[in-house]
Every structure is written in structure tokens, then in C-alpha cells.
């Protein structure tokens, strides 16, 4: 019994791991497809066939790195949960690694599906926070409002207007959407 | 009397025009630096020296295309001015050309200065709308609040979450930031 996609998933995992290791060792500017292929133990044509080019491969790796590792923490109230999640989200996204992943995710993404996946990760986390509030009997704004008022300003400023992105800003956005 | 930067400005203008013409004629995928140089009547090394590579040149051209052509129209009240400006901004940015310029501006922009310029264009327009309201004696929110509540959601959704970007959405953002 071979799981469908088993080989494909193993190729993806080894190629992604090769990209991460090579970037950690010598930075992204030196990265080439033949180098990634050699490290991953596949042929360059396997990579070109599956990812098109290096930029699309970097975009896939970036999206994988932007996947949240755990659901938002439960601090007992919507205000506390949203403030804590927003602060963590800003911290991760505005870090040098976060900024590089966001750029990579956008750049090698001709059809927008990787950018959409990044946004879906954030929306899923927001929905967990809001559903928990509703289960407690708290009033909660729609998830799309939180995307507009909390996630969008953080992502916009990271890309276009990078001053003043600190924890106080994150907490203010979280407080204002609930006001 | 030769204006300082006169030759430099002429080179920039002819190279930008060559890029715009060649993209209009045969699309951006076929574009190469030698082709742009030939059309602009400069050497390829002039382009490489000044712009580094094609992506940085495309980013500069995109920022130039994203520069607003006129101040926001005066409709007699802050609510009407902001609604009209937001609707126009969404319309321009979410158009196929606008999306392509935003992507180009971000991609060939290693130091973030072109993205910052795009954001400054929007902030300048917002400030004109708000200053006009203050001159009329109307109460107006801070410009950074309008950036967070109106400009940021539009730009975030264009890049990451492109559904539902219509005039009604623009008007709703404009109305809510004034509520």
C-alpha cells in the first residue's frame, strides 16, 4: 500500500529542506536550482518541472514557513486573546525572516495562490480567536472586519510603510477593532 | 546654463518611455535590457549602471505610473471627498494595470524605497482631503488612521485576498473611518 502522492510529498520535503539549509548556510543570493537539486538528491529537471523556476520554489518554501505552528493561545477573553495574537503576528511578520518570507511568497506567485494561502493562515487564526469568544458568550466582530482592521494594516505597513511597527501598535489595532 | 541632472533626467525619461512602449507592444514577459536600451538610444551598460537589473527598472517605471495625476476632487464635504477618492483609488489600484504596477514596484525594490514612495503618494492625497476638511471647519481623523483603515485594507486585499473589491467596499471603508 503506497500512499498516493507519497513520492511527490517526499520530493517536496527534501527540496524544501535543501532550500532552507542552503539559505541558512550561504544566504539566498547565491542559491541556484542545480545546487538545490544536488543537495536534495533530485535532478534539476525535477525542480523545473514541478516549480517552474527558483522564484516559484522560494515562494512555496516561504508559504510553508509562514504556516502557523499552533492555534492562538487562550487568555480567557476576546480582548486578551486578540491582543496577544496580534502582537505575536506582528512580531513574526515584521521580523527580518518574516519580511523575507512575505516578499518571497508574493514574488514567485504568478496566480496569487500563495499570497491567498498566507492570508488564509491569518484568517484561520482570527477565526479560532473569534469562535472561542462566541463560545464564551462574548460579542465578536466578523472575521473580515478583523482582517481589514488588524491584519491588513500590519501587512501593508510591513510592505509599504515600515516605521512604527511595535507591540503598542499591535495592541492598539486589536483594541480598536473591539471598541 | 545646463540644469544639473538634465542629461540624467533625459536618459531616465527615454528609458521609461521605451519600457512603456515595449510593454504595450509585446508584453512584459518578452522584455530584455538590450531591447530597452536599443529603443531608448542608450547602451545596455547605461541601464545596468543606473538600475542594476530589469526588475529594478520595472519597479521605477511602475512607481512613476502610480504617481497620482491630480489632487483629489473637491465635492464639498469630507464624507463625499473621501468616498470619491477611495472609490477612485480602489478602481485604479485593483485594475489589471494597477495590480501589475504594484507587483513591479514591490519586486524590484531591494531597499523598500519604491514601496515607500507608493505609500507616500497615497498619504499625500489623503492629507489633501483631510486638510481641505479642516479648512472647512470639519472634524477629521489623523492621516495615519485613514492609511490604516482605508488604504491598507485595499492594498492588502489586492495583494493577498482579491475577492470583493468593489465600489461598495471602498465607500464602506471611507464611511467607517469617519463614523
mmCIF file of C-alpha atoms in Angstrom:
data_model
loop_
_atom_site.group_PDB
_atom_site.id
_atom_site.type_symbol
_atom_site.label_atom_id
_atom_site.label_comp_id
_atom_site.label_asym_id
_atom_site.label_seq_id
_atom_site.Cartn_x
_atom_site.Cartn_y
_atom_site.Cartn_z
ATOM 1 C CA UNK A 1 0.000 0.000 0.000
ATOM 2 C CA UNK A 2 1.756 3.120 -1.236
ATOM 3 C CA UNK A 3 0.052 6.358 -0.194
ATOM 4 C CA UNK A 4 -0.882 8.326 -3.353
ATOM 5 C CA UNK A 5 1.441 11.270 -3.661
ATOM 6 C CA UNK A 6 3.922 9.641 -1.305
ATOM 7 C CA UNK A 7 6.888 10.064 -3.630
ATOM 8 C CA UNK A 8 5.730 13.519 -4.591
ATOM 9 C CA UNK A 9 5.471 14.552 -0.934
ATOM 10 C CA UNK A 10 8.957 13.149 -0.225
ATOM 11 C CA UNK A 11 10.425 15.085 -3.171
ATOM 12 C CA UNK A 12 8.764 18.250 -1.928
ATOM 13 C CA UNK A 13 10.034 17.760 1.591
ATOM 14 C CA UNK A 14 13.622 17.090 0.514
ATOM 15 C CA UNK A 15 13.664 20.028 -1.910
ATOM 16 C CA UNK A 16 12.188 22.396 0.682
ATOM 17 C CA UNK A 17 14.717 21.183 3.270
ATOM 18 C CA UNK A 18 17.561 21.713 0.778
ATOM 19 C CA UNK A 19 16.412 25.300 0.150
ATOM 20 C CA UNK A 20 16.182 26.049 3.875
ATOM 21 C CA UNK A 21 19.599 24.526 4.607
ATOM 22 C CA UNK A 22 21.368 26.247 1.714
ATOM 23 C CA UNK A 23 19.873 29.640 2.608
ATOM 24 C CA UNK A 24 20.965 29.155 6.217
ATOM 25 C CA UNK A 25 24.469 28.202 5.083
ATOM 26 C CA UNK A 26 25.179 30.782 2.392
ATOM 27 C CA UNK A 27 22.216 33.136 2.004
ATOM 28 C CA UNK A 28 19.587 33.352 -0.676
ATOM 29 C CA UNK A 29 21.521 35.413 -3.205
ATOM 30 C CA UNK A 30 23.863 32.552 -4.046
ATOM 31 C CA UNK A 31 21.062 29.974 -4.417
ATOM 32 C CA UNK A 32 20.684 28.137 -7.756
ATOM 33 C CA UNK A 33 18.379 25.348 -8.903
ATOM 34 C CA UNK A 34 21.269 22.911 -9.698
ATOM 35 C CA UNK A 35 22.636 23.489 -6.167
ATOM 36 C CA UNK A 36 19.234 22.801 -4.585
ATOM 37 C CA UNK A 37 18.798 19.718 -6.762
ATOM 38 C CA UNK A 38 22.224 18.329 -5.790
ATOM 39 C CA UNK A 39 21.528 18.842 -2.088
ATOM 40 C CA UNK A 40 18.037 17.316 -2.342
ATOM 41 C CA UNK A 41 19.210 14.331 -4.388
ATOM 42 C CA UNK A 42 16.924 15.031 -7.352
ATOM 43 C CA UNK A 43 17.623 16.222 -10.898
ATOM 44 C CA UNK A 44 17.334 19.912 -11.765
ATOM 45 C CA UNK A 45 14.641 18.995 -14.291
ATOM 46 C CA UNK A 46 12.507 17.585 -11.454
ATOM 47 C CA UNK A 47 12.599 21.030 -9.879
ATOM 48 C CA UNK A 48 11.956 22.937 -13.095
ATOM 49 C CA UNK A 49 9.061 20.606 -13.973
ATOM 50 C CA UNK A 50 7.418 20.983 -10.594
ATOM 51 C CA UNK A 51 8.160 24.601 -9.666
ATOM 52 C CA UNK A 52 8.939 26.377 -12.940
ATOM 53 C CA UNK A 53 11.816 28.413 -11.587
ATOM 54 C CA UNK A 54 13.730 29.287 -8.443
ATOM 55 C CA UNK A 55 11.406 32.162 -7.547
ATOM 56 C CA UNK A 56 8.338 29.898 -7.550
ATOM 57 C CA UNK A 57 10.190 27.345 -5.438
ATOM 58 C CA UNK A 58 11.206 30.065 -2.948
ATOM 59 C CA UNK A 59 7.584 31.215 -2.842
ATOM 60 C CA UNK A 60 6.390 27.701 -1.926
ATOM 61 C CA UNK A 61 9.051 27.368 0.756
ATOM 62 C CA UNK A 62 8.098 30.798 2.160
ATOM 63 C CA UNK A 63 4.408 29.913 2.410
ATOM 64 C CA UNK A 64 5.328 26.729 4.249
ATOM 65 C CA UNK A 65 7.411 28.791 6.712
ATOM 66 C CA UNK A 66 4.527 31.240 7.217
ATOM 67 C CA UNK A 67 2.141 28.451 8.268
ATOM 68 C CA UNK A 68 1.212 28.986 11.940
ATOM 69 C CA UNK A 69 2.650 26.321 14.214
ATOM 70 C CA UNK A 70 -0.124 26.328 16.815
ATOM 71 C CA UNK A 71 -3.601 27.775 17.382
ATOM 72 C CA UNK A 72 -3.706 31.165 19.144
ATOM 73 C CA UNK A 73 -3.321 30.930 22.923
ATOM 74 C CA UNK A 74 -6.394 31.130 25.152
ATOM 75 C CA UNK A 75 -6.072 34.015 27.634
ATOM 76 C CA UNK A 76 -9.680 33.890 28.853
ATOM 77 C CA UNK A 77 -11.208 36.818 26.955
ATOM 78 C CA UNK A 78 -11.531 38.081 23.384
ATOM 79 C CA UNK A 79 -9.670 41.298 24.219
ATOM 80 C CA UNK A 80 -6.726 39.417 25.714
ATOM 81 C CA UNK A 81 -6.675 36.718 23.010
ATOM 82 C CA UNK A 82 -6.763 39.198 20.135
ATOM 83 C CA UNK A 83 -4.139 41.484 21.685
ATOM 84 C CA UNK A 84 -1.779 38.562 22.276
ATOM 85 C CA UNK A 85 -2.308 37.054 18.831
ATOM 86 C CA UNK A 86 -1.883 40.421 17.076
ATOM 87 C CA UNK A 87 1.310 41.153 18.967
ATOM 88 C CA UNK A 88 2.739 37.741 18.020
ATOM 89 C CA UNK A 89 1.605 38.079 14.395
ATOM 90 C CA UNK A 90 3.271 41.492 14.031
ATOM 91 C CA UNK A 91 6.405 40.196 15.724
ATOM 92 C CA UNK A 92 6.714 37.210 13.386
ATOM 93 C CA UNK A 93 5.766 39.001 10.170
ATOM 94 C CA UNK A 94 7.879 42.123 10.798
ATOM 95 C CA UNK A 95 11.000 40.134 11.751
ATOM 96 C CA UNK A 96 13.751 40.036 9.105
ATOM 97 C CA UNK A 97 12.880 36.382 8.369
ATOM 98 C CA UNK A 98 9.150 37.148 8.217
ATOM 99 C CA UNK A 99 9.672 40.054 5.830
ATOM 100 C CA UNK A 100 11.851 37.900 3.575
ATOM 101 C CA UNK A 101 9.229 35.121 3.514
ATOM 102 C CA UNK A 102 6.416 37.570 2.716
ATOM 103 C CA UNK A 103 8.429 39.010 -0.170
ATOM 104 C CA UNK A 104 9.346 35.534 -1.459
ATOM 105 C CA UNK A 105 5.747 34.359 -1.153
ATOM 106 C CA UNK A 106 4.497 37.303 -3.229
ATOM 107 C CA UNK A 107 7.259 37.372 -5.826
ATOM 108 C CA UNK A 108 7.181 33.832 -7.173
ATOM 109 C CA UNK A 109 3.418 33.613 -7.233
ATOM 110 C CA UNK A 110 2.056 34.362 -10.707
ATOM 111 C CA UNK A 111 -1.508 33.180 -9.942
ATOM 112 C CA UNK A 112 -1.780 34.626 -6.433
ATOM 113 C CA UNK A 113 -2.444 31.272 -4.795
ATOM 114 C CA UNK A 114 0.488 31.512 -2.374
ATOM 115 C CA UNK A 115 -0.487 35.026 -1.288
ATOM 116 C CA UNK A 116 -4.026 33.726 -0.812
ATOM 117 C CA UNK A 117 -2.678 30.897 1.339
ATOM 118 C CA UNK A 118 -0.782 33.378 3.582
ATOM 119 C CA UNK A 119 -3.980 35.337 4.042
ATOM 120 C CA UNK A 120 -5.959 32.150 4.741
ATOM 121 C CA UNK A 121 -3.492 31.204 7.513
ATOM 122 C CA UNK A 122 -4.091 34.557 9.223
ATOM 123 C CA UNK A 123 -7.869 34.333 8.707
ATOM 124 C CA UNK A 124 -7.941 30.816 10.198
ATOM 125 C CA UNK A 125 -6.161 32.033 13.328
ATOM 126 C CA UNK A 126 -8.502 35.016 13.633
ATOM 127 C CA UNK A 127 -11.492 32.704 13.286
ATOM 128 C CA UNK A 128 -10.246 30.487 16.114
ATOM 129 C CA UNK A 129 -9.987 33.549 18.383
ATOM 130 C CA UNK A 130 -13.473 34.761 17.413
ATOM 131 C CA UNK A 131 -15.134 31.343 17.691
ATOM 132 C CA UNK A 132 -13.676 30.941 21.175
ATOM 133 C CA UNK A 133 -15.150 34.327 22.145
ATOM 134 C CA UNK A 134 -18.573 33.375 20.807
ATOM 135 C CA UNK A 135 -18.397 30.079 22.718
ATOM 136 C CA UNK A 136 -17.750 32.104 25.894
ATOM 137 C CA UNK A 137 -20.822 34.241 25.147
ATOM 138 C CA UNK A 138 -18.799 37.321 24.178
ATOM 139 C CA UNK A 139 -19.802 39.606 21.284
ATOM 140 C CA UNK A 140 -17.288 39.339 18.433
ATOM 141 C CA UNK A 141 -16.813 41.267 15.172
ATOM 142 C CA UNK A 142 -16.886 39.443 11.816
ATOM 143 C CA UNK A 143 -13.569 37.856 10.812
ATOM 144 C CA UNK A 144 -13.358 40.020 7.674
ATOM 145 C CA UNK A 145 -13.521 43.142 9.849
ATOM 146 C CA UNK A 146 -10.550 41.873 11.852
ATOM 147 C CA UNK A 147 -8.724 41.160 8.586
ATOM 148 C CA UNK A 148 -9.349 44.760 7.453
ATOM 149 C CA UNK A 149 -8.586 46.468 10.761
ATOM 150 C CA UNK A 150 -5.802 44.332 12.231
ATOM 151 C CA UNK A 151 -4.135 42.067 9.672
ATOM 152 C CA UNK A 152 -4.264 44.461 6.695
ATOM 153 C CA UNK A 153 -2.596 47.473 8.372
ATOM 154 C CA UNK A 154 0.216 45.276 9.696
ATOM 155 C CA UNK A 155 0.879 43.636 6.326
ATOM 156 C CA UNK A 156 0.502 46.934 4.441
ATOM 157 C CA UNK A 157 2.986 48.691 6.712
ATOM 158 C CA UNK A 158 5.477 45.827 6.540
ATOM 159 C CA UNK A 159 5.495 46.056 2.752
ATOM 160 C CA UNK A 160 4.988 49.776 2.123
ATOM 161 C CA UNK A 161 5.449 51.876 5.265
ATOM 162 C CA UNK A 162 7.696 50.097 7.712
ATOM 163 C CA UNK A 163 8.047 52.690 10.502
ATOM 164 C CA UNK A 164 6.356 52.370 13.891
ATOM 165 C CA UNK A 165 5.607 48.654 13.842
ATOM 166 C CA UNK A 166 5.832 47.815 17.511
ATOM 167 C CA UNK A 167 3.862 45.931 20.156
ATOM 168 C CA UNK A 168 1.966 49.086 21.186
ATOM 169 C CA UNK A 169 0.733 49.490 17.603
ATOM 170 C CA UNK A 170 -0.416 45.858 17.521
ATOM 171 C CA UNK A 171 -2.287 46.204 20.805
ATOM 172 C CA UNK A 172 -3.912 49.439 19.652
ATOM 173 C CA UNK A 173 -5.216 47.813 16.454
ATOM 174 C CA UNK A 174 -6.585 44.878 18.453
ATOM 175 C CA UNK A 175 -8.275 47.184 20.989
ATOM 176 C CA UNK A 176 -9.786 49.483 18.362
ATOM 177 C CA UNK A 177 -11.457 46.731 16.336
ATOM 178 C CA UNK A 178 -13.268 45.624 19.505
ATOM 179 C CA UNK A 179 -14.216 49.163 20.629
ATOM 180 C CA UNK B 1 23.119 77.189 -18.223
ATOM 181 C CA UNK B 2 22.634 73.439 -18.136
ATOM 182 C CA UNK B 3 20.247 72.279 -15.408
ATOM 183 C CA UNK B 4 22.097 69.830 -13.115
ATOM 184 C CA UNK B 5 20.763 66.360 -13.778
ATOM 185 C CA UNK B 6 19.435 67.446 -17.168
ATOM 186 C CA UNK B 7 21.096 64.644 -19.124
ATOM 187 C CA UNK B 8 20.304 62.194 -16.376
ATOM 188 C CA UNK B 9 16.639 63.211 -16.440
ATOM 189 C CA UNK B 10 16.526 62.853 -20.239
ATOM 190 C CA UNK B 11 18.055 59.353 -20.053
ATOM 191 C CA UNK B 12 15.504 58.377 -17.424
ATOM 192 C CA UNK B 13 12.624 59.721 -19.477
ATOM 193 C CA UNK B 14 13.706 57.950 -22.685
ATOM 194 C CA UNK B 15 14.343 54.646 -20.877
ATOM 195 C CA UNK B 16 10.997 54.797 -19.051
ATOM 196 C CA UNK B 17 9.221 55.613 -22.330
ATOM 197 C CA UNK B 18 10.965 52.686 -24.052
ATOM 198 C CA UNK B 19 9.796 50.318 -21.306
ATOM 199 C CA UNK B 20 6.201 51.569 -21.515
ATOM 200 C CA UNK B 21 6.141 51.330 -25.323
ATOM 201 C CA UNK B 22 7.711 47.874 -25.491
ATOM 202 C CA UNK B 23 5.338 46.509 -22.835
ATOM 203 C CA UNK B 24 2.376 47.965 -24.739
ATOM 204 C CA UNK B 25 3.641 46.411 -27.978
ATOM 205 C CA UNK B 26 4.671 42.929 -26.876
ATOM 206 C CA UNK B 27 4.001 42.476 -23.163
ATOM 207 C CA UNK B 28 6.372 42.396 -20.244
ATOM 208 C CA UNK B 29 7.442 38.764 -20.466
ATOM 209 C CA UNK B 30 9.476 39.358 -23.628
ATOM 210 C CA UNK B 31 11.208 42.479 -22.279
ATOM 211 C CA UNK B 32 15.038 42.499 -22.097
ATOM 212 C CA UNK B 33 17.547 45.184 -21.129
ATOM 213 C CA UNK B 34 19.285 45.228 -24.573
ATOM 214 C CA UNK B 35 15.869 45.705 -26.211
ATOM 215 C CA UNK B 36 15.009 48.626 -23.910
ATOM 216 C CA UNK B 37 18.454 50.151 -24.482
ATOM 217 C CA UNK B 38 18.116 49.933 -28.280
ATOM 218 C CA UNK B 39 14.689 51.573 -28.199
ATOM 219 C CA UNK B 40 15.837 54.319 -25.810
ATOM 220 C CA UNK B 41 19.030 55.010 -27.763
ATOM 221 C CA UNK B 42 21.366 54.270 -24.845
ATOM 222 C CA UNK B 43 23.825 51.443 -24.209
ATOM 223 C CA UNK B 44 22.773 48.453 -22.096
ATOM 224 C CA UNK B 45 25.568 49.327 -19.657
ATOM 225 C CA UNK B 46 23.916 52.718 -19.035
ATOM 226 C CA UNK B 47 20.835 50.823 -17.873
ATOM 227 C CA UNK B 48 22.722 48.269 -15.793
ATOM 228 C CA UNK B 49 24.801 51.037 -14.159
ATOM 229 C CA UNK B 50 21.761 53.095 -13.250
ATOM 230 C CA UNK B 51 19.132 50.468 -12.456
ATOM 231 C CA UNK B 52 21.064 47.295 -11.633
ATOM 232 C CA UNK B 53 18.703 44.965 -13.493
ATOM 233 C CA UNK B 54 15.437 44.787 -15.409
ATOM 234 C CA UNK B 55 13.366 44.200 -12.271
ATOM 235 C CA UNK B 56 14.637 47.409 -10.639
ATOM 236 C CA UNK B 57 13.973 49.345 -13.831
ATOM 237 C CA UNK B 58 10.421 47.953 -13.996
ATOM 238 C CA UNK B 59 9.949 48.942 -10.362
ATOM 239 C CA UNK B 60 10.952 52.560 -11.104
ATOM 240 C CA UNK B 61 8.650 52.700 -14.126
ATOM 241 C CA UNK B 62 5.801 51.282 -12.031
ATOM 242 C CA UNK B 63 6.219 53.879 -9.275
ATOM 243 C CA UNK B 64 6.161 56.620 -11.890
ATOM 244 C CA UNK B 65 2.896 55.181 -13.271
ATOM 245 C CA UNK B 66 1.395 55.027 -9.770
ATOM 246 C CA UNK B 67 2.014 58.745 -9.179
ATOM 247 C CA UNK B 68 -1.396 60.486 -8.900
ATOM 248 C CA UNK B 69 -2.128 62.777 -11.821
ATOM 249 C CA UNK B 70 -4.213 65.334 -9.966
ATOM 250 C CA UNK B 71 -5.227 66.240 -6.396
ATOM 251 C CA UNK B 72 -8.435 64.592 -5.119
ATOM 252 C CA UNK B 73 -11.602 66.301 -6.331
ATOM 253 C CA UNK B 74 -13.455 68.692 -4.026
ATOM 254 C CA UNK B 75 -17.056 67.534 -3.512
ATOM 255 C CA UNK B 76 -17.828 69.963 -0.703
ATOM 256 C CA UNK B 77 -17.574 67.681 2.366
ATOM 257 C CA UNK B 78 -15.094 65.310 3.933
ATOM 258 C CA UNK B 79 -17.505 62.375 3.627
ATOM 259 C CA UNK B 80 -18.042 62.992 -0.088
ATOM 260 C CA UNK B 81 -14.352 63.720 -0.805
ATOM 261 C CA UNK B 82 -13.095 60.637 0.996
ATOM 262 C CA UNK B 83 -15.733 58.350 -0.554
ATOM 263 C CA UNK B 84 -14.917 59.605 -4.062
ATOM 264 C CA UNK B 85 -11.148 59.411 -3.580
ATOM 265 C CA UNK B 86 -11.331 55.906 -2.054
ATOM 266 C CA UNK B 87 -13.514 54.633 -4.878
ATOM 267 C CA UNK B 88 -11.073 56.025 -7.483
ATOM 268 C CA UNK B 89 -8.048 54.680 -5.597
ATOM 269 C CA UNK B 90 -9.517 51.179 -5.417
ATOM 270 C CA UNK B 91 -10.505 51.347 -9.059
ATOM 271 C CA UNK B 92 -7.020 52.322 -10.213
ATOM 272 C CA UNK B 93 -5.071 50.008 -7.918
ATOM 273 C CA UNK B 94 -7.279 46.942 -8.457
ATOM 274 C CA UNK B 95 -7.310 47.291 -12.261
ATOM 275 C CA UNK B 96 -5.102 44.793 -14.147
ATOM 276 C CA UNK B 97 -2.607 47.599 -14.904
ATOM 277 C CA UNK B 98 -2.651 48.818 -11.301
ATOM 278 C CA UNK B 99 -2.047 45.308 -9.931
ATOM 279 C CA UNK B 100 0.854 44.798 -12.343
ATOM 280 C CA UNK B 101 2.428 48.128 -11.313
ATOM 281 C CA UNK B 102 2.057 47.343 -7.613
ATOM 282 C CA UNK B 103 3.740 43.969 -8.104
ATOM 283 C CA UNK B 104 6.519 45.501 -10.212
ATOM 284 C CA UNK B 105 7.040 48.295 -7.690
ATOM 285 C CA UNK B 106 7.445 45.771 -4.849
ATOM 286 C CA UNK B 107 9.517 43.177 -6.675
ATOM 287 C CA UNK B 108 12.460 45.213 -7.935
ATOM 288 C CA UNK B 109 12.809 47.212 -4.768
ATOM 289 C CA UNK B 110 15.524 45.753 -2.531
ATOM 290 C CA UNK B 111 15.658 48.748 -0.142
ATOM 291 C CA UNK B 112 11.900 49.424 0.040
ATOM 292 C CA UNK B 113 12.178 52.991 -1.259
ATOM 293 C CA UNK B 114 9.805 52.459 -4.176
ATOM 294 C CA UNK B 115 7.177 50.836 -1.964
ATOM 295 C CA UNK B 116 7.609 53.788 0.408
ATOM 296 C CA UNK B 117 7.066 56.174 -2.480
ATOM 297 C CA UNK B 118 3.793 54.422 -3.458
ATOM 298 C CA UNK B 119 2.597 54.759 0.112
ATOM 299 C CA UNK B 120 3.687 58.436 0.225
ATOM 300 C CA UNK B 121 1.619 59.153 -2.910
ATOM 301 C CA UNK B 122 -1.497 57.762 -1.216
ATOM 302 C CA UNK B 123 -0.718 59.560 2.065
ATOM 303 C CA UNK B 124 -0.267 62.878 0.217
ATOM 304 C CA UNK B 125 -3.681 62.509 -1.405
ATOM 305 C CA UNK B 126 -5.298 61.605 1.910
ATOM 306 C CA UNK B 127 -3.677 64.643 3.532
ATOM 307 C CA UNK B 128 -5.098 66.948 0.857
ATOM 308 C CA UNK B 129 -8.593 65.588 1.563
ATOM 309 C CA UNK B 130 -8.160 65.984 5.339
ATOM 310 C CA UNK B 131 -6.609 69.486 5.168
ATOM 311 C CA UNK B 132 -9.497 70.637 2.998
ATOM 312 C CA UNK B 133 -11.942 69.300 5.613
ATOM 313 C CA UNK B 134 -10.115 71.082 8.421
ATOM 314 C CA UNK B 135 -10.149 74.317 6.378
ATOM 315 C CA UNK B 136 -13.932 73.934 6.085
ATOM 316 C CA UNK B 137 -14.175 73.552 9.869
ATOM 317 C CA UNK B 138 -14.975 69.810 9.723
ATOM 318 C CA UNK B 139 -13.549 67.313 12.218
ATOM 319 C CA UNK B 140 -11.075 64.957 10.514
ATOM 320 C CA UNK B 141 -9.257 61.804 11.648
ATOM 321 C CA UNK B 142 -5.436 61.668 11.573
ATOM 322 C CA UNK B 143 -3.958 60.728 8.182
ATOM 323 C CA UNK B 144 -2.323 57.606 9.624
ATOM 324 C CA UNK B 145 -5.746 56.373 10.745
ATOM 325 C CA UNK B 146 -7.021 56.738 7.178
ATOM 326 C CA UNK B 147 -3.943 54.873 5.940
ATOM 327 C CA UNK B 148 -4.720 52.010 8.362
ATOM 328 C CA UNK B 149 -8.471 51.881 7.798
ATOM 329 C CA UNK B 150 -8.847 52.743 4.107
ATOM 330 C CA UNK B 151 -5.590 52.425 2.145
ATOM 331 C CA UNK B 152 -4.204 49.377 3.966
ATOM 332 C CA UNK B 153 -7.246 47.075 3.545
ATOM 333 C CA UNK B 154 -7.452 47.900 -0.171
ATOM 334 C CA UNK B 155 -3.763 47.255 -0.797
ATOM 335 C CA UNK B 156 -3.738 44.144 1.420
ATOM 336 C CA UNK B 157 -6.718 42.648 -0.380
ATOM 337 C CA UNK B 158 -5.288 43.442 -3.817
ATOM 338 C CA UNK B 159 -2.113 41.541 -2.952
ATOM 339 C CA UNK B 160 -3.400 38.743 -0.705
ATOM 340 C CA UNK B 161 -7.179 38.385 -0.781
ATOM 341 C CA UNK B 162 -8.552 39.708 -4.038
ATOM 342 C CA UNK B 163 -12.267 38.892 -3.712
ATOM 343 C CA UNK B 164 -14.949 41.516 -3.088
ATOM 344 C CA UNK B 165 -13.017 44.624 -4.135
ATOM 345 C CA UNK B 166 -15.809 46.803 -5.466
ATOM 346 C CA UNK B 167 -17.049 50.379 -5.169
ATOM 347 C CA UNK B 168 -19.396 49.451 -2.302
ATOM 348 C CA UNK B 169 -16.431 48.125 -0.306
ATOM 349 C CA UNK B 170 -14.482 51.355 -0.962
ATOM 350 C CA UNK B 171 -17.406 53.525 0.156
ATOM 351 C CA UNK B 172 -17.915 51.404 3.268
ATOM 352 C CA UNK B 173 -14.252 51.797 4.321
ATOM 353 C CA UNK B 174 -14.464 55.568 3.757
ATOM 354 C CA UNK B 175 -17.713 55.868 5.747
ATOM 355 C CA UNK B 176 -16.467 53.694 8.642
ATOM 356 C CA UNK B 177 -13.269 55.638 9.259
ATOM 357 C CA UNK B 178 -15.358 58.811 9.667
ATOM 358 C CA UNK B 179 -18.039 57.177 11.858
#
